[in-house]
Amino acid sequence: MYEKELEAVSHFSLDGAPVKIEPIICGNINSTFKVTLDNGHNYVLQNVNANVFKKPEELMANVAGVCSHLKKKLAATGGDAEHGVMNFATSDNGSLLYINDEGKYYRLYLFIEGVSYQSISRPELFYSAGEAFGNFQSLLADYPAQTLNETIVNFHNTVSRYKDFQAAVMGCKLPERLEESKEECLFFESREPLTHIAVDALKAGKMPLRVTHNDTKLNNVLIDPVTDKGVCVIDLDTVMPGSVLYDFGDAIRFGACTTAEDEPDTSKIAVDLDLFETFTRGFIAGLGGALTDEEYDHLADGALLMTYECGLRFLSDYLNGDTYFRITSEKHNLIRARAQIALLRDMEKKLPEMKRIIRECRA
Ligand code: GN1
Ligand code: MG
């Protein structure tokens, strides 16, 4: 069992020998394993999906740069520089990656104690997640953004995502899937103007380009189960220049939703405004309030934008024959897309309320 993984682990310099490997079921892209050594130390082994991340070396250069910056900043600001940052092991080729005979890319980092929650059971958790993601962005505010590689080109460029969607429709080789998702396609077409919100503002210099995390799902922040405080922001694969709307919006899309992102019963799906407010307060506190008027005015739009984008990506993947996201059932991507549509419809109704909450949190 797990021979490939064991072989990969053997290429990293460690302080003990592995005695146990178990899969950690999380994420839709990479494969993740917990590795226990004979001295009791734990590590996380990840097989980086090179179909999604075309240049894993460039990706790890970003991650290394960001981690070392975070470590210095945490040490200087009285934060937890030991547990608050990911620590990667070096492989026997001197880099942070090991490439096996099949061309698979592996990396290994010290396991960090903390819970990765899939949903909110207590509002405090969501406040802490907001604070952690806000603080993450604030710690990276002086990071030299021009040195970051674009690990996925046009990742949150919604205008370009829309073109990809159109290409998926036009080039669809699965006519039954296209027929089945006619209504969903029409929905995304009707909301196309949304795609310009951040892209145009960034282009026109109306909104600042920041170093953002870009995948701010609740499960990407480890939380101390005793204090309910954020310990460490993980999954740094998509840290790239972007808009604060992306980080705020994606966190709301995932964490303030009343259901999981793949809930088949769309009648259960809504945005919970109390959770929306809780996250907003934590996020603004973590950021130290350092946002421009334009950003504050459009934060709530960010939630709609990221829900739209994610739904569009799920649907495009369904039409492309499920080549990107990991799926566990035949219609998984269609179900996910439908769930995002239901959430977006509810957000559209509640947008004035969401904007009012943001004004109040700012005051
Ligand atoms: C992917 O693998 P995971 O769960 O960290 C995806 C995100 C999506 C998310 C939807 C690199 O993230 O953009 O929002 O699935 N990551 C990438 O669940 O595409
Ligand atoms: Mg991820």
Tab-separated table of N, CA, C and O and ligand atoms in Angstrom, residues 27-30 52-53 152 155-156 214-215 217 220 235 238 250 253-254 261 310 313-314 324-325, ligand 1:
chain	number	residue	atom	x	y	z
A	27	GLY	N	-9.734	18.784	-0.925
A	27	GLY	CA	-9.301	19.451	-2.155
A	27	GLY	C	-9.744	18.723	-3.405
A	27	GLY	O	-9.984	17.511	-3.389
A	28	ASN	N	-9.836	19.479	-4.474
A	28	ASN	CA	-10.304	18.922	-5.742
A	28	ASN	C	-9.197	18.762	-6.760
A	28	ASN	O	-9.451	18.381	-7.898
A	29	ILE	N	-7.960	19.074	-6.358
A	29	ILE	CA	-6.883	19.121	-7.346
A	29	ILE	C	-5.721	18.178	-6.991
A	29	ILE	O	-5.432	17.248	-7.714
A	30	ASN	N	-5.036	18.449	-5.886
A	30	ASN	CA	-3.867	17.639	-5.507
A	30	ASN	C	-4.290	16.420	-4.698
A	30	ASN	O	-5.407	16.380	-4.171
A	52	VAL	N	-2.938	20.630	-13.781
A	52	VAL	CA	-3.497	21.928	-13.387
A	52	VAL	C	-2.380	22.963	-13.228
A	52	VAL	O	-2.473	24.084	-13.718
A	53	PHE	N	-1.327	22.558	-12.508
A	53	PHE	CA	-0.185	23.458	-12.301
A	53	PHE	C	0.903	23.034	-13.278
A	53	PHE	O	1.654	22.088	-13.025
A	152	ILE	N	-1.335	29.697	-12.378
A	152	ILE	CA	-2.379	29.333	-13.348
A	152	ILE	C	-2.722	30.648	-14.045
A	152	ILE	O	-3.175	31.596	-13.400
A	155	PHE	N	-6.102	33.043	-13.671
A	155	PHE	CA	-6.864	32.219	-12.730
A	155	PHE	C	-8.219	32.846	-12.355
A	155	PHE	O	-9.253	32.210	-12.467
A	156	HIS	N	-8.183	34.096	-11.895
A	156	HIS	CA	-9.451	34.766	-11.562
A	156	HIS	C	-9.807	35.853	-12.573
A	156	HIS	O	-10.548	36.781	-12.248
A	214	ASN	N	-6.301	33.692	-3.154
A	214	ASN	CA	-7.084	33.241	-4.315
A	214	ASN	C	-7.811	31.905	-4.167
A	214	ASN	O	-8.399	31.415	-5.138
A	215	ASP	N	-7.737	31.302	-2.999
A	215	ASP	CA	-8.480	30.041	-2.776
A	215	ASP	C	-8.855	30.003	-1.297
A	215	ASP	O	-8.436	29.118	-0.552
A	217	LYS	N	-11.151	29.119	0.709
A	217	LYS	CA	-12.181	28.248	1.287
A	217	LYS	C	-11.879	28.081	2.773
A	217	LYS	O	-10.703	28.068	3.175
A	220	ASN	N	-9.094	25.972	4.015
A	220	ASN	CA	-7.707	26.341	3.782
A	220	ASN	C	-7.124	27.188	4.908
A	220	ASN	O	-6.065	27.793	4.752
A	235	ASP	N	-2.425	25.864	1.680
A	235	ASP	CA	-2.728	25.804	0.247
A	235	ASP	C	-2.337	27.103	-0.458
A	235	ASP	O	-3.196	27.888	-0.855
A	238	THR	N	-2.038	29.080	-5.218
A	238	THR	CA	-2.570	30.117	-6.111
A	238	THR	C	-2.291	31.519	-5.582
A	238	THR	O	-2.960	32.467	-5.987
A	250	ASP	N	-14.540	34.554	-2.370
A	250	ASP	CA	-14.500	33.096	-2.386
A	250	ASP	C	-14.763	32.528	-0.990
A	250	ASP	O	-15.379	31.472	-0.841
A	253	ARG	N	-18.513	32.697	-0.583
A	253	ARG	CA	-19.125	31.674	-1.435
A	253	ARG	C	-19.139	30.313	-0.741
A	253	ARG	O	-20.150	29.621	-0.738
A	254	PHE	N	-18.035	29.963	-0.141
A	254	PHE	CA	-17.916	28.630	0.445
A	254	PHE	C	-18.446	28.583	1.874
A	254	PHE	O	-19.222	27.697	2.235
A	261	GLU	N	-20.800	22.977	-1.146
A	261	GLU	CA	-20.809	23.550	-2.503
A	261	GLU	C	-21.320	22.565	-3.560
A	261	GLU	O	-21.477	22.932	-4.714
A	310	CYS	N	-16.940	30.375	-10.038
A	310	CYS	CA	-16.778	28.975	-9.660
A	310	CYS	C	-17.828	28.111	-10.369
A	310	CYS	O	-17.516	27.034	-10.892
A	313	ARG	N	-16.860	27.662	-13.916
A	313	ARG	CA	-15.749	26.708	-14.057
A	313	ARG	C	-16.243	25.266	-13.922
A	313	ARG	O	-15.814	24.381	-14.660
A	314	PHE	N	-17.159	25.037	-12.963
A	314	PHE	CA	-17.704	23.679	-12.794
A	314	PHE	C	-18.464	23.263	-14.059
A	314	PHE	O	-18.312	22.143	-14.556
A	324	TYR	N	-10.724	18.590	-15.146
A	324	TYR	CA	-10.016	19.474	-14.200
A	324	TYR	C	-10.288	19.114	-12.736
A	324	TYR	O	-9.396	18.688	-12.019
A	325	PHE	N	-11.524	19.284	-12.285
A	325	PHE	CA	-11.845	19.031	-10.877
A	325	PHE	C	-12.019	17.536	-10.623
A	325	PHE	O	-12.577	16.821	-11.463
B	1	GN1	C1	-10.163	23.881	-6.083
B	1	GN1	O1	-8.564	21.879	-4.542
B	1	GN1	P1	-9.159	22.985	-3.784
B	1	GN1	O2	-10.393	22.564	-3.090
B	1	GN1	O3	-8.174	23.682	-2.855
B	1	GN1	C2	-9.804	25.037	-7.010
B	1	GN1	C3	-10.455	26.324	-6.508
B	1	GN1	C4	-11.954	26.131	-6.432
B	1	GN1	C5	-12.260	24.936	-5.538
B	1	GN1	C6	-13.739	24.637	-5.505
B	1	GN1	C7	-6.249	25.399	-8.188
B	1	GN1	O4	-9.577	24.122	-4.829
B	1	GN1	O5	-10.172	27.378	-7.403
B	1	GN1	O6	-12.582	27.279	-5.921
B	1	GN1	O7	-11.562	23.759	-5.982
B	1	GN1	N1	-8.353	25.200	-7.074
B	1	GN1	C8	-7.718	25.311	-8.246
B	1	GN1	O8	-13.995	23.730	-4.507
B	1	GN1	O9	-8.308	25.334	-9.311
